[in-house]
Amino acid sequence: MRLSVLLCTSFVFATVLALPAVGGEATTYGEGLTGSETVKLSELRADPDAYLGKTVRVEGLVLDVCPKRGCWIELAGDEEFQSIRVKVEDGVIVFPPEAKGRKAIAEGLFTKRELTEEQAVAWQKHQAEERGLEFDPSSVDGPLTIYMIMGTGAIIH
Amino acid sequence: MMPSVPRPPRRRRSRSWRRLLVAIHRDVGYSVAALTIVYAVSGIAVNHMHDWNPNYKLARESRRFDPVETSGRDTIVAALVERLDLPGPPVNSFRRSPEKIELFYDGWSISADAASGTAIVERPRERLLLRDFNFLHLNHAKGIWTWLADVYALALLALAVSGVVILRGPQGLAGRGKWFLLGGALVPLVILLFLRYL
């Protein structure tokens, strides 16, 4: 009986203590920010090879969030028509859909993926399926190069 | 010389030891029942993450409007607010391409194609209870909850061990219990053998 009371009290106590970490203005994901160099997306786009394999920090509006697993966010660039995906390890960091439209700062390794036309079709098909949209394979017109940040941490305001 | 205290008979010692085991199994069992339900339900939910979002429902609504001539972002936003009868200017907006634009409101968003006159309104909703269950199960609370989850894991360990040895006779470990124990252990071993080592 005493053991039960002790365990129950402990769980309730822990839940109450854990609550303040849930709220707040900004939420930290993963390792947070470690002090890497902040790079504008327009600079990354202008000379991507200079940043490949380096840890970079980017800032921007969250345009989209992985609708199923929360395993990536898409950040808007400092200029129109530019965005970049920050991919994180499945289940380790989970971004919520309500992050859309908020300001985020993310850090991670800047990477490049070169897809053949076949891989590009599969990639775009997967993207459409995640959003529950129809996919037209003819919309892919050749091989695709994707620049992405393999995210280690982020702060969303 | 101290007079020697007679030891209780072996059978009595065994009985008092089992009584303690039953008490531990019973009380720990009651204590962790609620959290076990939380972890089990969340476990099933997150196992199928590839097929659904276990935390949120994303309600999507397709809308149509008279196409807007592609011009500056502010002009397109103003036109969309009017044509889609939106509740005022968005908190944020961004153009993905000359005709595709995203409008962000508090807790919901719109992706619109100004040229084709199509838009998708997306509203995420937290899944009742499941969101909270996953929050605890996946240790998003962190901090002290990590330690409490460790205590819970130890409690489960105590339940498993006491559960195995609690019964005597033909229903216990010496009887049919050993076959169930063996069967239960074989399942993960076979999976490991075929899916990891072969």
Coordinates of C-alpha atoms in Angstrom, one line a residue:
Chain A
M1 CA 0.0 0.0 0.0
R2 CA 2.8 2.4 1.0
L3 CA 4.7 1.5 -2.1
S4 CA 1.6 2.3 -4.3
V5 CA 1.1 5.6 -2.6
L6 CA 4.7 6.5 -3.1
L7 CA 4.7 5.7 -6.8
C8 CA 1.5 7.5 -7.5
T9 CA 2.6 10.6 -5.7
S10 CA 5.9 10.5 -7.5
F11 CA 4.3 10.3 -11.0
V12 CA 1.9 13.1 -10.2
F13 CA 4.7 15.2 -8.8
A14 CA 6.8 14.7 -11.9
T15 CA 4.0 15.6 -14.2
V16 CA 3.5 18.8 -12.4
L17 CA 7.2 19.6 -12.5
A18 CA 7.4 18.8 -16.2
L19 CA 4.6 21.2 -17.1
P20 CA 6.6 24.4 -17.2
A21 CA 8.9 22.9 -19.9
V22 CA 5.9 22.5 -22.2
G23 CA 4.8 26.1 -22.5
G24 CA 6.7 29.2 -23.3
E25 CA 7.3 31.5 -26.2
A26 CA 10.1 29.6 -28.0
T27 CA 10.5 25.9 -28.1
T28 CA 13.9 24.2 -28.5
Y29 CA 14.1 21.0 -30.5
G30 CA 17.0 18.5 -30.5
E31 CA 20.3 19.9 -29.4
G32 CA 19.1 23.5 -29.9
L33 CA 21.6 25.9 -31.3
T34 CA 25.3 25.5 -30.7
G35 CA 26.7 28.7 -32.2
S36 CA 27.4 27.8 -35.8
E37 CA 27.7 30.5 -38.5
T38 CA 24.4 32.1 -39.5
V39 CA 24.0 32.0 -43.3
K40 CA 21.3 33.6 -45.4
L41 CA 19.6 31.2 -47.7
S42 CA 20.4 33.4 -50.7
E43 CA 24.1 33.0 -49.8
L44 CA 23.7 29.2 -49.6
R45 CA 21.9 29.2 -53.0
A46 CA 24.5 31.5 -54.6
D47 CA 27.4 29.3 -53.7
P48 CA 26.3 26.0 -52.3
D49 CA 29.6 24.2 -52.8
A50 CA 31.3 26.5 -50.4
Y51 CA 29.0 25.3 -47.6
L52 CA 28.7 21.6 -48.4
G53 CA 29.6 19.4 -45.5
K54 CA 29.6 22.3 -43.1
T55 CA 27.3 22.9 -40.1
V56 CA 25.3 26.0 -40.8
R57 CA 22.6 28.0 -39.1
V58 CA 19.6 29.3 -41.0
E59 CA 16.7 31.5 -40.1
G60 CA 13.3 31.8 -41.7
L61 CA 9.6 31.4 -41.6
V62 CA 8.4 27.8 -41.3
L63 CA 6.6 27.1 -44.6
D64 CA 5.8 23.5 -44.1
V65 CA 6.1 20.6 -41.7
C66 CA 6.3 16.9 -42.4
P67 CA 2.6 16.1 -42.1
K68 CA 3.1 12.5 -40.8
R69 CA 6.1 12.3 -38.6
G70 CA 7.1 15.9 -38.1
C71 CA 10.6 14.8 -39.4
W72 CA 11.3 18.0 -41.4
I73 CA 10.5 21.6 -41.7
E74 CA 10.8 23.8 -44.8
L75 CA 12.2 27.2 -44.1
A76 CA 11.6 30.3 -46.2
G77 CA 14.6 32.1 -47.6
D78 CA 15.4 35.8 -47.1
E79 CA 14.3 36.3 -50.7
E80 CA 11.1 35.2 -52.4
F81 CA 10.9 31.8 -54.2
Q82 CA 13.6 30.3 -52.1
S83 CA 13.3 27.7 -49.4
I84 CA 15.2 24.9 -47.8
R85 CA 14.3 21.7 -46.0
V86 CA 15.7 20.9 -42.6
K87 CA 15.5 17.1 -42.2
V88 CA 15.8 15.6 -38.7
E89 CA 16.1 12.1 -37.5
D90 CA 12.7 10.4 -37.3
G91 CA 11.3 10.3 -33.8
V92 CA 14.3 12.0 -32.3
I93 CA 13.0 15.5 -33.2
V94 CA 9.3 15.9 -34.0
F95 CA 8.1 19.3 -35.3
P96 CA 4.5 20.0 -34.7
P97 CA 2.2 21.2 -37.6
E98 CA 1.4 24.4 -35.7
A99 CA 5.0 25.5 -36.3
K100 CA 3.8 26.5 -39.8
G101 CA 4.0 30.3 -40.1
R102 CA 6.3 30.8 -37.2
K103 CA 9.9 32.0 -37.2
A104 CA 12.5 29.3 -36.8
I105 CA 16.3 29.1 -36.4
A106 CA 17.8 25.7 -37.3
E107 CA 21.2 24.2 -37.4
G108 CA 22.7 21.3 -39.2
L109 CA 24.9 19.8 -41.8
F110 CA 24.4 21.3 -45.3
T111 CA 24.1 18.5 -47.8
K112 CA 23.4 17.8 -51.5
R113 CA 21.5 15.0 -53.0
E114 CA 21.6 14.3 -56.7
L115 CA 18.6 12.3 -57.9
T116 CA 18.2 10.6 -61.2
E117 CA 14.9 11.2 -63.1
E118 CA 13.5 7.9 -61.7
Q119 CA 14.5 8.9 -58.2
A120 CA 13.1 12.4 -58.7
V121 CA 9.8 10.9 -59.7
A122 CA 9.8 8.6 -56.6
W123 CA 10.7 11.6 -54.4
Q124 CA 8.0 13.9 -55.7
K125 CA 5.5 11.0 -55.5
H126 CA 6.3 10.5 -51.9
Q127 CA 6.0 14.3 -51.2
A128 CA 2.5 14.3 -52.8
E129 CA 1.4 11.2 -50.9
E130 CA 2.5 12.7 -47.6
R131 CA 0.2 15.6 -48.3
G132 CA -2.6 13.5 -49.7
L133 CA -2.3 15.1 -53.1
E134 CA -2.5 13.6 -56.6
F135 CA 0.8 13.2 -58.4
D136 CA 1.5 13.6 -62.1
P137 CA 4.8 11.9 -63.0
S138 CA 5.0 14.1 -66.1
S139 CA 5.5 17.1 -63.8
V140 CA 9.1 15.8 -63.2
D141 CA 11.2 16.9 -66.1
G142 CA 14.6 15.3 -65.4
P143 CA 17.2 14.7 -62.7
L144 CA 16.9 16.8 -59.6
T145 CA 19.5 18.3 -57.2
I146 CA 18.3 18.8 -53.7
Y147 CA 20.1 20.9 -51.1
M148 CA 19.1 20.1 -47.6
I149 CA 20.1 20.6 -44.0
M150 CA 20.4 17.5 -41.9
G151 CA 19.2 19.3 -38.7
T152 CA 20.6 18.7 -35.3
G153 CA 18.6 21.3 -33.5
A154 CA 16.2 24.2 -33.8
I155 CA 14.3 26.9 -32.0
I156 CA 10.8 27.8 -33.1
H157 CA 9.3 31.1 -31.9
Chain B
M1 CA 27.3 -18.3 24.6
M2 CA 24.1 -17.1 23.0
P3 CA 21.3 -19.5 22.8
S4 CA 20.7 -20.4 19.1
V5 CA 17.5 -19.1 17.7
P6 CA 15.6 -21.9 15.9
R7 CA 15.2 -21.1 12.1
P8 CA 11.7 -21.4 10.8
P9 CA 11.0 -24.4 8.7
R10 CA 11.9 -24.1 5.0
R11 CA 8.3 -24.3 3.9
R12 CA 7.3 -21.3 6.2
R13 CA 10.3 -19.2 4.9
S14 CA 9.2 -19.9 1.3
R15 CA 5.6 -18.9 2.2
S16 CA 6.6 -15.5 3.7
W17 CA 8.9 -14.8 0.8
R18 CA 6.0 -15.5 -1.7
R19 CA 3.7 -13.4 0.3
L20 CA 6.1 -10.5 -0.1
L21 CA 6.4 -11.2 -3.8
V22 CA 2.6 -11.2 -4.2
A23 CA 2.4 -7.9 -2.3
I24 CA 5.1 -6.3 -4.5
H25 CA 3.5 -7.7 -7.7
R26 CA 0.0 -6.5 -6.7
D27 CA 0.9 -3.0 -5.5
V28 CA 3.5 -2.2 -8.2
G29 CA 0.9 -3.6 -10.7
Y30 CA -1.8 -1.2 -9.5
S31 CA 0.7 1.7 -9.5
V32 CA 1.8 1.3 -13.1
A33 CA -1.5 0.2 -14.6
A34 CA -2.4 3.7 -15.8
L35 CA 1.0 4.5 -17.3
T36 CA 1.1 1.0 -18.9
I37 CA -2.1 1.8 -20.7
V38 CA -0.6 5.2 -21.8
Y39 CA 2.6 3.6 -23.1
A40 CA 0.7 0.7 -24.8
V41 CA -1.8 2.9 -26.6
S42 CA 1.0 5.4 -27.6
G43 CA 3.2 2.5 -28.7
I44 CA 0.6 1.2 -31.1
A45 CA 0.0 4.7 -32.4
V46 CA 3.7 5.6 -33.0
N47 CA 4.5 2.2 -34.5
H48 CA 2.4 3.2 -37.5
M49 CA 3.9 6.7 -37.9
H50 CA 4.5 5.9 -41.6
D51 CA 0.8 5.6 -42.2
W52 CA -0.6 8.4 -40.1
N53 CA 0.3 11.3 -37.8
P54 CA -0.3 9.9 -34.3
N55 CA -0.4 13.4 -32.8
Y56 CA -2.5 15.5 -35.2
K57 CA -5.4 15.4 -37.6
L58 CA -4.8 17.6 -40.6
A59 CA -8.1 18.9 -41.9
R60 CA -7.8 20.0 -45.5
E61 CA -10.4 22.0 -47.4
S62 CA -10.1 22.8 -51.1
R63 CA -11.3 26.2 -52.1
R64 CA -11.8 27.9 -55.5
F65 CA -11.6 31.6 -56.3
D66 CA -11.4 33.9 -59.3
P67 CA -7.8 33.8 -60.5
V68 CA -5.6 36.7 -59.3
E69 CA -3.2 38.4 -61.7
T70 CA 0.3 37.7 -60.5
S71 CA 1.9 40.9 -59.2
G72 CA 3.5 41.9 -56.0
R73 CA 3.0 39.8 -52.8
D74 CA 0.9 42.4 -51.0
T75 CA -1.4 42.8 -53.9
I76 CA -2.0 39.1 -54.2
V77 CA -2.5 38.7 -50.4
A78 CA -5.1 41.5 -50.4
A79 CA -6.9 40.0 -53.4
L80 CA -6.9 36.5 -51.7
V81 CA -8.2 37.9 -48.4
E82 CA -11.1 39.4 -50.3
R83 CA -11.9 36.5 -52.7
L84 CA -11.5 33.8 -50.1
D85 CA -13.4 35.8 -47.5
L86 CA -10.6 35.5 -45.0
P87 CA -10.7 37.0 -41.5
G88 CA -8.3 39.9 -42.3
P89 CA -4.6 40.0 -43.4
P90 CA -2.5 36.9 -42.5
V91 CA 0.1 37.0 -39.7
N92 CA 2.7 36.0 -42.3
S93 CA 2.9 35.2 -46.0
F94 CA 5.5 33.9 -48.5
R95 CA 5.6 33.4 -52.2
R96 CA 7.0 30.0 -53.3
S97 CA 6.9 31.0 -57.0
P98 CA 5.3 33.9 -58.9
E99 CA 1.8 32.4 -58.6
K100 CA 2.1 30.1 -55.5
I101 CA 1.6 31.8 -52.2
E102 CA 1.3 30.7 -48.6
L103 CA -0.8 32.6 -46.0
F104 CA -0.3 31.9 -42.3
Y105 CA -2.9 32.6 -39.7
D106 CA -2.7 31.7 -36.0
G107 CA -3.0 27.9 -36.0
W108 CA -4.0 27.4 -39.7
S109 CA -2.7 28.2 -43.1
I110 CA -3.6 28.5 -46.8
S111 CA -1.7 27.4 -49.9
A112 CA -3.0 29.2 -52.9
D113 CA -2.3 29.2 -56.6
A114 CA -3.2 32.7 -57.7
A115 CA -3.1 31.8 -61.4
S116 CA -5.3 28.7 -61.3
G117 CA -7.6 30.0 -58.6
T118 CA -7.2 27.0 -56.3
A119 CA -6.4 27.0 -52.6
I120 CA -6.1 24.5 -49.8
V121 CA -6.9 25.5 -46.2
E122 CA -5.1 23.4 -43.7
R123 CA -6.0 23.2 -40.0
P124 CA -4.1 20.9 -37.6
R125 CA -6.0 19.6 -34.6
E126 CA -4.4 17.7 -31.8
R127 CA -5.7 14.1 -31.4
L128 CA -7.6 13.8 -28.1
L129 CA -5.6 12.1 -25.4
L130 CA -3.2 10.5 -27.9
R131 CA -1.2 13.6 -28.2
D132 CA -0.7 13.6 -24.4
F133 CA 0.0 9.9 -24.3
N134 CA 2.7 10.3 -27.0
F135 CA 4.2 13.3 -25.2
L136 CA 4.8 11.2 -22.2
H137 CA 5.7 8.0 -24.0
L138 CA 8.3 9.7 -26.3
N139 CA 9.6 11.7 -23.4
H140 CA 9.1 15.1 -24.9
A141 CA 8.7 16.4 -21.4
K142 CA 12.3 15.5 -20.6
G143 CA 13.8 16.7 -17.3
I144 CA 12.4 14.9 -14.3
W145 CA 10.0 12.8 -16.5
T146 CA 13.1 11.0 -17.8
W147 CA 13.8 9.8 -14.2
L148 CA 10.2 8.9 -13.6
A149 CA 10.1 6.9 -16.8
D150 CA 13.2 5.1 -15.5
V151 CA 11.4 4.3 -12.3
Y152 CA 8.4 3.1 -14.4
A153 CA 10.7 0.8 -16.4
L154 CA 12.2 -0.6 -13.2
A155 CA 8.7 -1.2 -11.9
L156 CA 7.9 -3.1 -15.1
L157 CA 11.1 -5.1 -14.6
A158 CA 10.0 -6.0 -11.1
L159 CA 6.5 -7.0 -12.4
A160 CA 8.1 -9.2 -15.0
V161 CA 10.4 -11.0 -12.6
S162 CA 7.9 -11.4 -9.8
G163 CA 5.3 -12.5 -12.3
V164 CA 7.5 -15.3 -13.6
V165 CA 8.2 -16.8 -10.2
I166 CA 5.1 -15.9 -8.2
L167 CA 3.1 -19.1 -8.9
R168 CA 4.1 -22.6 -7.8
G169 CA 3.0 -26.0 -9.1
P170 CA 1.8 -27.0 -12.5
Q171 CA 0.7 -23.4 -13.5
G172 CA 4.1 -22.0 -12.4
L173 CA 7.5 -21.8 -13.9
A174 CA 8.2 -25.4 -13.2
G175 CA 5.0 -26.4 -15.0
R176 CA 3.4 -24.9 -18.1
G177 CA 4.8 -21.4 -17.3
K178 CA 8.2 -22.3 -18.6
W179 CA 6.8 -23.0 -22.1
F180 CA 5.0 -19.6 -22.2
L181 CA 8.2 -18.0 -21.0
L182 CA 10.2 -19.7 -23.7
G183 CA 7.7 -18.9 -26.4
G184 CA 7.7 -15.2 -25.4
A185 CA 11.4 -15.1 -25.5
L186 CA 11.7 -16.9 -28.8
V187 CA 9.6 -14.4 -30.7
P188 CA 12.0 -11.5 -30.4
L189 CA 15.0 -13.9 -30.8
V190 CA 13.6 -15.3 -34.1
I191 CA 12.9 -11.8 -35.4
L192 CA 16.4 -10.7 -34.5
L193 CA 17.9 -13.7 -36.1
F194 CA 16.1 -13.3 -39.4
L195 CA 15.8 -9.5 -39.7
R196 CA 19.2 -8.6 -38.3
Y197 CA 21.7 -11.4 -38.4
L198 CA 20.8 -13.6 -41.4

